[in-house]
Amino acid sequence: MASYSDPSQWWRTLATSGETHHYIAIRDQIASRIGTDNLPPGSKLPSERQLQIGAGMARGTIREALFQLEAEGLIYRRDRSGWYVCNPPVVYDPTRWSGFMTYVAEQGHRPETQTLATAERTAGDAGVHVGVAAEATLYQIDRRRLIDGRPVLVERILVNPAMAPGLFRFSLDGSLSRILKDEFGVVVARNCVDMRPCALVGEQAAALGVKPGTPGLKLVRTSFDHADRVVEYDHEYWRHDALRIHVETIVTAD
Amino acid sequence: MASYSDPSQWWRTLATSGETHHYIAIRDQIASRIGTDNLPPGSKLPSERQLQIGAGMARGTIREALFQLEAEGLIYRRDRSGWYVCNPPVVYDPTRWSGFMTYVAEQGHRPETQTLATAERTAGDAGVHVGVAAEATLYQIDRRRLIDGRPVLVERILVNPAMAPGLFRFSLDGSLSRILKDEFGVVVARNCVDMRPCALVGEQAAALGVKPGTPGLKLVRTSFDHADRVVEYDHEYWRHDALRIHVETIVTAD
DNA sequence: GAGTGGTCTAGACCACCTT
DNA sequence: AGGTGGTCTAGACCACTCA
C-alpha cells in the first residue's frame, strides 16, 4: 500500500480556487491529486482530521467532499480504517462471461472467492425461477468475491440438485461454472440478466464491509442449458465502483 | 400531488424501536409509512424541520436517514422544494428497446421528451465511435426525457448526417428511432450497450435538477444497421432510481 | 415573504481498527 | 492505547421555491 504525499502540501491552491462551495473545492483538490500525484489505486488518503486541519474547515465539510468522490467511484472507505483510492472497475459482459475467476485474471487483477455458507433448502417462492416445485430441495451457496484483496460482491446461488447431484463434494472457492461443466456436463447456453442500482444494506453491506446505505448494483442472473433448463439462479450485490457492464445485442423486436 | 398524513402521527413507535442508530430508526419509520400508509408515488414528505421536531433529533440526523432512503430509490428530492416518494423504476431491455416513448407508455406511465439543443459539430475524437473521420461533421442532439413529469435522463446523441440528411427538419421531441426508420429507412439491427454507476455532476446534474454528486447510471449505446454502419451513438445519464435493466443473451464464448 | 433544502461550523462521544 | 471513521448535537446563514 503506497503512502500519501506530504499532507502539508495538499492545500496550496485552495484559497485561490474559484469554487463556490468549500466541499467542491476540496473534492477538486483531492481528485486532481489522484489524477496527477503519486496516488496509485490502493493509496491511503490523509485522515479526515488531517484534511480538516489542512483545509481549515469543519470535519463535516471534508466528509461531504469524500462522499462525493466515493459516489464518483474515485475513492472508497474501509470501515474505521481510512479512505483509499479505487482500482479501475472490472468490465462485465454477460454474453462473454466465462466466470469471475478467469474474467478478472484476464483483466490483470487477482480474483478470489470465499464460500461463506452452503445449505440445502426448500425452494419456496424461489422455485418458480429455478423451475422446480415449491416443495423441492435446492442447493444454496453464499459466496463473497474479491479483486486484489478487496471484497467487491456477495452472491447467493441456487442450483437444482437434479442438475448437479452431490455438488457440495467439490470446493466452491473457484469457478462454479467450471465444476458444472467438467463434473456434470452442464453447459450454459443462454443467460438472463437483470440489474439495477440499489443500496447495500444489512447482510450484504456487512459482508462487503461497507456502511449500510452505500450505493451498489444488484444483479440477478439466470443461466439456462441447451434444453432451456435452469442451471443457476444467482443474486449478486456489487460495489458500485467495481463494475462496468458491456452488452452486445441483436435487436429482436420491431 | 397527494399530501402526507398528519406529521404528529409519524413517530408513534420511535421510542420503542430497537434500532441502534437514530437515523436507521427514522429511516425505518419513513420506509414503513411509504409501504403501508397513504403515501403513493409522488407524495410529499413532511419538511426536514417538521421531522426534526417530531423525532426530537438534530436535522443532520434526519437528513442522514433521508439520504439512505434516496440511495435505496424510495424517495427523491426536488431542490429546495422537498422530499417525494419515488415511482417504480422503468424496465430497460436493450434487446427489446423500441424507443423511450413507446416503452414507458407500455409500462403505464407518461413519457415526455424535450430537445435542449441541436448542433452540427466536427466529429473529433467521437468520430471513431460513429465510424467517420475526425474532420467529418456530425449531428448532435441534447435531450432530456421525463416520466410522469419528472426528469429521469439527459442524453447526447451523435448521428452521421450521411444516414439522415436534413434530420433537424423533424421534431426531435419524440422517438428518434421512428424518424430514422420512417423518414430515412434506417433500421437498427444491433445494439452495443455499456453502462456503469456514476455520480451525476455539472451539466447533467443541473439538467436533471439533482444535487451534484447524486448517484446515477451512465449508459453508452451504439446502434448499428444491417450493414453494420453506426446509426446512433448515444450517451445517457439516468437517475439511479428510475431504471432497471433486463438483458437476455445467448452465450457465444467458451 | 415564508418556508424549504443546501451548506457550514464547532464541538462531542462512541465502536472499531491498528499497532 | 491511540487513531480512525461513524454518529450526533445545536446552532447559523444562504439560495431558492412556492404561494
Coordinates of C-alpha atoms (C1' of nucleotides) in Angstrom, one line a residue:
Chain A
M1 CA 0.0 0.0 0.0
A2 CA 1.6 3.3 -1.1
S3 CA 1.5 6.2 1.4
Y4 CA 0.2 9.6 0.5
S5 CA 2.3 12.6 -0.2
D6 CA 3.0 15.3 2.5
P7 CA -0.3 16.5 3.8
S8 CA 1.0 20.0 4.3
Q9 CA 1.3 20.2 0.6
W10 CA -2.4 19.3 -0.1
W11 CA -3.8 22.8 0.1
R12 CA -1.6 25.0 -1.9
T13 CA -4.3 26.4 -4.3
L14 CA -7.3 26.1 -2.1
A15 CA -7.7 29.8 -1.2
T16 CA -7.2 30.7 -4.8
S17 CA -9.7 28.3 -6.3
G18 CA -12.9 29.9 -7.7
E19 CA -15.3 27.3 -6.4
T20 CA -18.5 28.5 -4.8
H21 CA -18.7 25.7 -2.3
H22 CA -16.0 24.5 0.1
Y23 CA -16.7 20.9 -0.3
I24 CA -16.5 21.1 -4.1
A25 CA -13.2 22.9 -3.8
I26 CA -11.8 20.1 -1.5
R27 CA -13.3 17.5 -3.8
D28 CA -11.4 19.0 -6.8
Q29 CA -8.2 19.2 -4.8
I30 CA -8.3 15.6 -3.9
A31 CA -9.5 14.5 -7.3
S32 CA -6.6 16.3 -9.0
R33 CA -4.2 14.7 -6.6
I34 CA -5.4 11.3 -7.5
G35 CA -5.1 12.2 -11.2
T36 CA -1.6 13.6 -11.1
D37 CA 0.2 12.8 -7.9
N38 CA 1.8 9.6 -6.8
L39 CA -1.6 8.3 -5.5
P40 CA -2.0 4.9 -7.3
P41 CA -5.0 2.7 -6.6
G42 CA -4.9 1.4 -3.1
S43 CA -3.2 4.5 -1.7
K44 CA -4.5 5.8 1.6
L45 CA -5.7 9.4 1.9
P46 CA -4.8 11.6 4.9
S47 CA -7.2 11.2 7.8
E48 CA -10.3 13.3 7.9
R49 CA -8.9 15.3 10.8
Q50 CA -5.7 15.9 9.0
L51 CA -7.6 17.1 6.0
Q52 CA -9.8 19.2 8.2
I53 CA -6.8 21.0 9.8
G54 CA -5.0 21.4 6.5
A55 CA -8.1 23.0 4.9
G56 CA -9.3 24.9 7.9
M57 CA -12.8 23.6 7.5
A58 CA -15.3 21.7 9.6
R59 CA -15.0 17.9 9.5
G60 CA -18.5 17.6 8.1
T61 CA -17.5 19.6 5.1
I62 CA -14.5 17.4 4.5
R63 CA -16.7 14.3 4.7
E64 CA -19.2 15.8 2.2
A65 CA -16.3 16.0 -0.3
L66 CA -15.2 12.5 0.5
F67 CA -18.8 11.2 -0.1
Q68 CA -18.8 12.9 -3.5
L69 CA -15.6 11.2 -4.5
E70 CA -17.0 7.9 -3.2
A71 CA -20.1 8.3 -5.3
E72 CA -18.0 9.0 -8.3
G73 CA -16.1 5.8 -7.7
L74 CA -12.7 7.5 -7.2
I75 CA -12.2 6.5 -3.6
Y76 CA -13.7 4.1 -1.1
R77 CA -13.6 3.6 2.6
R78 CA -12.5 0.8 4.9
D79 CA -14.6 1.0 8.0
R80 CA -12.8 2.9 10.7
S81 CA -9.5 2.5 8.9
G82 CA -9.4 5.2 6.3
W83 CA -10.1 6.4 2.7
Y84 CA -8.4 4.7 -0.2
V85 CA -8.0 5.3 -3.9
C86 CA -10.2 2.9 -6.1
N87 CA -9.0 0.4 -8.6
P88 CA -10.4 0.8 -12.1
P89 CA -13.7 -1.2 -12.5
V90 CA -13.9 -4.6 -14.0
V91 CA -15.8 -4.9 -17.3
Y92 CA -18.7 -7.3 -17.2
D93 CA -20.0 -8.7 -20.4
P94 CA -22.9 -11.1 -19.8
T95 CA -22.6 -12.5 -23.3
R96 CA -18.9 -13.4 -22.8
W97 CA -18.9 -14.0 -19.1
S98 CA -16.6 -17.0 -18.7
G99 CA -16.8 -16.8 -14.9
F100 CA -15.4 -14.4 -12.4
M101 CA -12.1 -16.0 -11.8
T102 CA -10.9 -16.1 -15.4
Y103 CA -12.5 -12.8 -16.3
V104 CA -10.8 -10.8 -13.6
A105 CA -7.5 -12.5 -14.2
E106 CA -7.7 -11.7 -17.9
Q107 CA -8.1 -8.0 -17.0
G108 CA -4.9 -8.2 -15.0
H109 CA -6.2 -8.5 -11.4
R110 CA -6.1 -11.0 -8.7
P111 CA -9.6 -12.7 -8.2
E112 CA -10.5 -14.6 -5.1
T113 CA -13.6 -16.4 -4.0
Q114 CA -14.7 -17.3 -0.5
T115 CA -17.6 -19.6 0.3
L116 CA -19.5 -18.1 3.2
A117 CA -22.1 -20.8 3.6
T118 CA -23.7 -23.8 1.8
A119 CA -27.1 -25.2 2.6
E120 CA -29.9 -27.4 1.3
R121 CA -33.2 -25.6 1.5
T122 CA -36.7 -25.9 0.2
A123 CA -37.3 -23.9 -2.9
G124 CA -40.4 -22.0 -1.7
D125 CA -41.1 -18.9 -3.8
A126 CA -37.7 -19.2 -5.5
G127 CA -38.8 -22.4 -7.1
V128 CA -40.5 -20.5 -9.9
H129 CA -37.2 -19.1 -11.0
V130 CA -35.4 -22.4 -10.9
G131 CA -38.2 -24.3 -12.5
V132 CA -38.9 -26.7 -9.6
A133 CA -41.9 -27.1 -7.2
A134 CA -42.1 -25.0 -4.1
E135 CA -41.6 -28.2 -2.0
A136 CA -38.4 -29.2 -3.9
T137 CA -35.0 -29.0 -2.4
L138 CA -32.3 -26.7 -3.7
Y139 CA -28.6 -26.2 -3.1
Q140 CA -27.9 -22.7 -1.8
I141 CA -24.4 -21.2 -1.9
D142 CA -23.4 -17.9 -0.4
R143 CA -20.1 -16.6 -1.6
R144 CA -18.0 -13.4 -1.4
R145 CA -15.6 -12.5 -4.2
L146 CA -12.7 -10.2 -4.1
I147 CA -10.5 -8.3 -6.5
D148 CA -6.9 -7.6 -5.4
G149 CA -7.9 -8.4 -1.9
R150 CA -10.9 -6.1 -1.8
P151 CA -14.4 -7.5 -1.4
V152 CA -16.5 -6.4 -4.5
L153 CA -19.5 -8.7 -4.5
V154 CA -21.6 -11.1 -2.4
E155 CA -23.9 -13.6 -4.1
R156 CA -26.4 -16.2 -3.3
I157 CA -26.7 -19.0 -5.9
L158 CA -29.5 -21.5 -6.1
V159 CA -28.9 -24.8 -8.0
N160 CA -31.3 -27.6 -8.8
P161 CA -29.8 -30.7 -7.3
A162 CA -31.0 -32.7 -10.3
M163 CA -28.5 -30.8 -12.4
A164 CA -25.5 -31.4 -10.1
P165 CA -26.1 -34.2 -7.5
G166 CA -23.6 -34.0 -4.7
L167 CA -22.3 -30.6 -5.7
F168 CA -21.0 -29.8 -2.3
R169 CA -18.3 -32.5 -2.6
F170 CA -16.4 -30.0 -4.6
S171 CA -14.6 -26.8 -3.5
L172 CA -16.7 -23.9 -4.4
D173 CA -13.9 -21.4 -3.8
G174 CA -13.4 -21.0 -7.6
S175 CA -15.4 -21.2 -10.7
L176 CA -18.8 -22.9 -10.2
S177 CA -19.5 -22.9 -14.0
R178 CA -16.3 -24.9 -14.5
I179 CA -17.4 -27.5 -11.9
L180 CA -20.8 -27.8 -13.6
K181 CA -19.3 -28.2 -17.0
D182 CA -16.4 -30.5 -16.1
E183 CA -18.0 -32.6 -13.4
F184 CA -21.6 -32.7 -14.5
G185 CA -21.5 -31.9 -18.2
V186 CA -23.8 -29.0 -17.7
V187 CA -23.1 -26.1 -20.2
V188 CA -24.7 -22.6 -20.1
A189 CA -26.3 -21.7 -23.4
R190 CA -28.3 -18.7 -22.5
N191 CA -28.3 -16.0 -19.8
C192 CA -31.0 -13.8 -18.5
V193 CA -29.6 -10.8 -16.6
D194 CA -31.5 -8.2 -14.6
M195 CA -29.7 -5.3 -12.9
R196 CA -30.5 -2.2 -11.1
P197 CA -28.8 0.3 -8.8
C198 CA -29.5 -0.3 -5.2
A199 CA -28.4 0.5 -1.7
L200 CA -26.2 -2.1 0.1
V201 CA -27.8 -2.8 3.4
G202 CA -27.9 -5.4 6.2
E203 CA -26.0 -8.6 5.5
Q204 CA -24.8 -7.5 2.1
A205 CA -23.3 -4.3 3.5
A206 CA -21.7 -6.2 6.4
A207 CA -20.2 -8.9 4.1
L208 CA -18.7 -6.2 1.9
G209 CA -17.5 -4.1 4.8
V210 CA -19.4 -1.0 3.7
K211 CA -21.6 1.3 5.5
P212 CA -25.3 0.4 5.2
G213 CA -26.8 2.6 2.5
T214 CA -23.7 2.7 0.3
P215 CA -24.9 2.6 -3.3
G216 CA -24.4 -0.7 -5.1
L217 CA -25.6 -2.7 -8.1
K218 CA -27.9 -5.7 -7.8
L219 CA -27.6 -8.2 -10.5
V220 CA -29.9 -11.2 -10.9
R221 CA -28.7 -13.8 -13.4
T222 CA -30.5 -16.9 -14.6
S223 CA -28.5 -19.4 -16.7
F224 CA -30.1 -22.0 -18.9
D225 CA -28.6 -25.0 -20.7
H226 CA -29.4 -26.1 -24.3
A227 CA -32.6 -27.8 -23.1
D228 CA -33.7 -24.5 -21.5
R229 CA -33.4 -25.9 -18.0
V230 CA -32.2 -23.5 -15.3
V231 CA -28.6 -24.2 -14.4
E232 CA -28.0 -21.4 -11.9
Y233 CA -30.2 -18.7 -10.3
D234 CA -27.9 -16.1 -8.8
H235 CA -28.4 -12.9 -6.9
E236 CA -25.3 -10.7 -6.8
Y237 CA -24.7 -7.5 -4.9
W238 CA -21.8 -5.5 -6.3
R239 CA -19.9 -2.4 -5.0
H240 CA -21.0 0.3 -7.4
D241 CA -17.4 1.3 -8.1
A242 CA -16.2 -2.2 -9.1
L243 CA -18.2 -2.9 -12.2
R244 CA -18.8 -1.8 -15.7
I245 CA -21.3 -3.6 -17.8
H246 CA -21.0 -4.2 -21.5
V247 CA -23.7 -5.8 -23.6
E248 CA -24.0 -6.5 -27.3
T249 CA -27.4 -7.5 -28.5
I250 CA -29.2 -8.3 -31.7
V251 CA -32.4 -6.4 -32.0
T252 CA -35.2 -8.9 -32.0
A253 CA -38.4 -6.8 -31.6
D254 CA -39.9 -4.4 -34.1
Chain B
M1 CA -49.6 15.7 -5.7
A2 CA -51.0 13.8 -2.7
S3 CA -50.3 15.3 0.7
Y4 CA -48.7 13.4 3.6
S5 CA -50.5 12.1 6.6
D6 CA -50.6 14.0 9.9
P7 CA -46.9 14.6 11.0
S8 CA -47.8 14.3 14.6
Q9 CA -48.6 10.6 13.9
W10 CA -45.2 9.9 12.3
W11 CA -43.3 8.9 15.4
R12 CA -45.6 6.6 17.4
T13 CA -43.2 3.7 17.7
L14 CA -39.9 5.5 17.6
A15 CA -39.1 5.3 21.3
T16 CA -39.9 1.6 21.3
S17 CA -37.9 0.7 18.3
G18 CA -34.8 -1.5 19.0
E19 CA -32.6 0.2 16.5
T20 CA -29.0 1.1 17.5
H21 CA -28.8 4.2 15.4
H22 CA -31.2 7.1 15.3
Y23 CA -31.0 7.6 11.6
I24 CA -31.8 4.0 11.0
A25 CA -34.8 4.2 13.2
I26 CA -36.1 7.2 11.3
R27 CA -35.3 5.5 8.0
D28 CA -37.4 2.5 9.0
Q29 CA -40.2 4.7 10.2
I30 CA -40.5 6.6 7.0
A31 CA -40.0 3.4 4.9
S32 CA -42.8 1.7 6.6
R33 CA -45.0 4.7 6.1
I34 CA -44.3 4.5 2.4
G35 CA -45.1 0.9 2.4
T36 CA -48.3 0.9 4.3
D37 CA -49.7 4.5 4.6
N38 CA -51.4 6.6 2.1
L39 CA -48.1 7.7 0.6
P40 CA -48.4 6.9 -3.1
P41 CA -45.6 7.7 -5.5
G42 CA -45.3 11.5 -5.9
S43 CA -46.4 12.2 -2.3
K44 CA -44.5 14.9 -0.4
L45 CA -42.9 14.1 2.9
P46 CA -43.0 16.4 5.9
S47 CA -40.2 19.0 5.8
E48 CA -36.9 18.2 7.4
R49 CA -37.6 20.6 10.2
Q50 CA -41.0 19.1 10.9
L51 CA -39.4 15.7 11.0
Q52 CA -36.7 17.0 13.3
I53 CA -39.2 18.4 15.8
G54 CA -41.4 15.3 15.6
A55 CA -38.4 13.0 16.2
G56 CA -36.6 15.2 18.7
M57 CA -33.3 14.8 16.8
A58 CA -30.8 17.1 15.1
R59 CA -31.6 18.0 11.5
G60 CA -28.4 16.3 10.3
T61 CA -29.6 13.0 11.7
I62 CA -32.9 13.4 9.8
R63 CA -31.0 14.2 6.6
E64 CA -28.8 11.1 7.0
A65 CA -32.0 9.0 7.1
L66 CA -33.4 10.7 4.0
F67 CA -30.1 10.2 2.1
Q68 CA -30.4 6.5 2.9
L69 CA -33.9 6.3 1.5
E70 CA -32.7 8.2 -1.5
A71 CA -29.9 5.8 -2.1
E72 CA -32.4 2.9 -1.9
G73 CA -34.5 4.6 -4.5
L74 CA -37.6 5.0 -2.2
I75 CA -37.6 8.8 -2.2
Y76 CA -36.1 11.7 -4.2
R77 CA -35.7 15.4 -3.6
R78 CA -36.7 18.4 -5.6
D79 CA -34.2 21.1 -5.0
R80 CA -35.3 23.4 -2.2
S81 CA -38.8 22.1 -2.6
G82 CA -39.0 18.9 -0.6
W83 CA -38.7 15.2 -0.5
Y84 CA -41.1 13.0 -2.5
V85 CA -41.9 9.3 -2.8
C86 CA -40.4 7.7 -5.9
N87 CA -42.3 6.0 -8.8
P88 CA -41.3 2.4 -9.5
P89 CA -38.5 2.2 -12.0
V90 CA -38.8 1.6 -15.7
V91 CA -37.6 -1.7 -17.0
Y92 CA -35.0 -1.3 -19.8
D93 CA -34.3 -4.2 -22.1
P94 CA -31.7 -3.3 -24.7
T95 CA -32.7 -6.2 -26.8
R96 CA -36.4 -5.1 -27.0
W97 CA -35.9 -1.4 -26.7
S98 CA -38.4 0.1 -29.1
G99 CA -37.7 3.6 -28.0
F100 CA -38.3 5.5 -24.8
M101 CA -41.7 6.9 -25.7
T102 CA -43.4 3.6 -26.5
Y103 CA -41.6 1.7 -23.9
V104 CA -42.6 4.0 -21.0
A105 CA -46.1 4.3 -22.2
E106 CA -46.4 0.5 -22.4
Q107 CA -45.5 0.3 -18.7
G108 CA -48.3 2.7 -17.9
H109 CA -46.5 6.0 -17.5
R110 CA -46.4 9.3 -19.3
P111 CA -43.2 9.8 -21.3
E112 CA -42.0 13.2 -22.4
T113 CA -39.0 14.3 -24.4
Q114 CA -37.5 17.8 -24.5
T115 CA -34.9 18.8 -27.0
L116 CA -32.4 21.0 -25.2
A117 CA -30.1 21.8 -28.1
T118 CA -29.2 20.7 -31.6
A119 CA -25.9 21.4 -33.4
E120 CA -23.7 20.4 -36.2
R121 CA -20.2 19.7 -35.0
T122 CA -16.9 18.2 -36.2
A123 CA -16.6 14.6 -35.1
G124 CA -13.1 14.9 -33.4
D125 CA -12.4 12.0 -31.1
A126 CA -16.0 10.9 -31.2
G127 CA -15.6 10.1 -34.9
V128 CA -14.1 6.7 -34.0
H129 CA -17.3 5.6 -32.4
V130 CA -19.5 6.8 -35.3
G131 CA -17.3 5.4 -38.0
V132 CA -16.3 8.7 -39.6
A133 CA -13.1 10.8 -39.9
A134 CA -12.2 13.2 -37.2
E135 CA -12.8 16.1 -39.6
A136 CA -16.3 14.9 -40.6
T137 CA -19.5 16.7 -39.5
L138 CA -21.9 15.1 -37.1
Y139 CA -25.4 16.0 -35.9
Q140 CA -25.5 16.4 -32.2
I141 CA -28.7 16.3 -30.2
D142 CA -29.1 17.1 -26.5
R143 CA -32.3 15.9 -25.0
R144 CA -34.0 15.5 -21.6
R145 CA -36.6 12.8 -21.0
L146 CA -39.2 12.7 -18.3
I147 CA -41.5 10.1 -16.8
D148 CA -44.8 11.4 -15.3
G149 CA -43.3 14.9 -15.4
R150 CA -40.1 14.0 -13.6
P151 CA -36.8 14.3 -15.4
V152 CA -35.1 10.9 -15.4
L153 CA -32.4 11.1 -18.0
V154 CA -30.3 13.5 -20.2
E155 CA -28.6 12.3 -23.3
R156 CA -26.3 13.5 -26.1
I157 CA -26.9 11.7 -29.4
L158 CA -24.5 11.8 -32.3
V159 CA -25.8 10.9 -35.8
N160 CA -23.9 10.6 -39.1
P161 CA -25.5 13.1 -41.5
A162 CA -25.0 10.6 -44.3
M163 CA -27.5 8.4 -42.6
A164 CA -30.2 11.0 -42.1
P165 CA -29.5 14.2 -44.2
G166 CA -31.6 17.1 -43.0
L167 CA -32.6 15.4 -39.8
F168 CA -33.2 18.7 -38.0
R169 CA -36.2 19.3 -40.2
F170 CA -38.1 17.0 -38.0
S171 CA -39.3 17.5 -34.4
L172 CA -37.0 15.5 -32.1
D173 CA -39.4 15.8 -29.2
G174 CA -40.4 12.2 -29.7
S175 CA -38.9 9.0 -31.0
L176 CA -35.7 9.4 -32.9
S177 CA -35.7 5.8 -34.0
R178 CA -39.1 6.2 -35.5
I179 CA -37.9 9.2 -37.6
L180 CA -34.9 7.3 -38.7
K181 CA -37.0 4.4 -39.8
D182 CA -40.0 6.1 -41.3
E183 CA -38.2 9.1 -42.9
F184 CA -34.8 7.6 -43.8
G185 CA -35.4 3.9 -43.9
V186 CA -32.7 3.3 -41.4
V187 CA -33.4 0.3 -39.1
V188 CA -31.4 -0.7 -36.0
A189 CA -30.2 -4.3 -36.2
R190 CA -27.7 -4.5 -33.4
N191 CA -27.1 -2.6 -30.2
C192 CA -23.9 -2.2 -28.2
V193 CA -24.6 -1.0 -24.6
D194 CA -22.1 0.0 -22.0
M195 CA -23.3 1.0 -18.5
R196 CA -21.8 1.8 -15.2
P197 CA -22.8 3.5 -12.0
C198 CA -21.7 7.1 -11.8
A199 CA -22.2 10.3 -10.0
L200 CA -24.3 13.0 -11.7
V201 CA -22.3 16.2 -11.8
G202 CA -22.1 19.5 -13.6
E203 CA -24.5 19.9 -16.6
Q204 CA -26.1 16.5 -16.1
A205 CA -27.0 17.2 -12.5
A206 CA -28.3 20.6 -13.4
A207 CA -30.4 19.4 -16.3
L208 CA -31.9 16.7 -14.0
G209 CA -32.4 19.1 -11.1
V210 CA -30.4 16.9 -8.7
K211 CA -27.6 17.8 -6.3
P212 CA -24.2 17.3 -7.9
G213 CA -22.8 14.0 -6.7
T214 CA -26.1 12.2 -6.7
P215 CA -25.6 8.6 -7.8
G216 CA -26.7 7.8 -11.3
L217 CA -26.2 5.4 -14.2
K218 CA -24.3 6.2 -17.3
L219 CA -25.3 4.3 -20.4
V220 CA -23.5 4.5 -23.7
R221 CA -25.4 2.9 -26.6
T222 CA -24.2 2.4 -30.2
S223 CA -26.8 1.3 -32.7
F224 CA -25.9 -0.4 -36.0
D225 CA -28.0 -1.1 -39.1
H226 CA -27.9 -4.4 -41.1
A227 CA -24.8 -3.2 -42.9
D228 CA -23.1 -2.6 -39.5
R229 CA -23.0 1.1 -40.0
V230 CA -23.4 3.2 -36.9
V231 CA -26.9 4.7 -36.7
E232 CA -26.7 6.4 -33.4
Y233 CA -24.0 7.0 -30.8
D234 CA -25.7 7.9 -27.6
H235 CA -24.6 8.9 -24.1
E236 CA -27.3 8.7 -21.5
Y237 CA -27.2 9.8 -17.8
W238 CA -30.0 8.3 -15.8
R239 CA -31.3 8.9 -12.3
H240 CA -30.3 5.8 -10.4
D241 CA -33.8 5.2 -9.2
A242 CA -35.6 5.4 -12.5
L243 CA -34.2 2.4 -14.3
R244 CA -33.9 -1.3 -14.2
I245 CA -32.0 -3.2 -16.9
H246 CA -33.0 -6.5 -18.2
V247 CA -30.9 -8.4 -20.7
E248 CA -31.3 -11.8 -22.4
T249 CA -28.2 -13.2 -24.1
I250 CA -27.0 -16.2 -26.0
V251 CA -23.7 -17.4 -24.7
T252 CA -21.2 -17.1 -27.6
A253 CA -17.8 -17.6 -25.9
D254 CA -16.5 -20.9 -24.5
Chain C
dG1 C1' -42.2 36.7 2.3
dA2 C1' -42.4 32.4 4.5
dG3 C1' -40.7 28.0 4.1
dT4 C1' -37.6 24.7 2.0
dG5 C1' -33.4 22.3 1.4
dG6 C1' -28.1 23.3 0.9
dT7 C1' -24.1 24.5 3.1
dC8 C1' -21.2 25.1 7.1
dT9 C1' -19.4 25.4 11.9
dA10 C1' -17.5 23.5 16.3
dG11 C1' -17.9 20.8 19.2
dA12 C1' -18.9 15.7 21.5
dC13 C1' -18.8 10.6 22.3
dC14 C1' -18.6 6.0 20.5
dA15 C1' -17.1 1.5 18.2
dC16 C1' -13.7 -0.3 16.0
dC17 C1' -9.1 -0.9 13.6
dT18 C1' -4.3 -0.7 14.0
dT19 C1' 0.0 -1.2 16.2
Chain D
dA1 C1' -3.6 2.8 23.7
dG2 C1' -4.0 5.9 20.2
dG3 C1' -6.1 7.0 15.9
dT4 C1' -9.8 6.3 12.7
dG5 C1' -14.2 6.8 10.8
dG6 C1' -19.4 6.7 12.5
dT7 C1' -22.8 9.1 14.8
dC8 C1' -25.0 13.0 16.8
dT9 C1' -26.0 17.7 18.6
dA10 C1' -27.4 22.7 18.1
dG11 C1' -26.9 26.1 16.3
dA12 C1' -26.2 29.5 11.8
dC13 C1' -26.7 31.8 7.1
dC14 C1' -27.8 31.3 2.3
dA15 C1' -30.2 30.5 -2.3
dC16 C1' -34.0 29.1 -3.9
dT17 C1' -39.1 27.7 -4.5
dC18 C1' -43.7 28.5 -3.9
dA19 C1' -47.9 30.7 -2.9

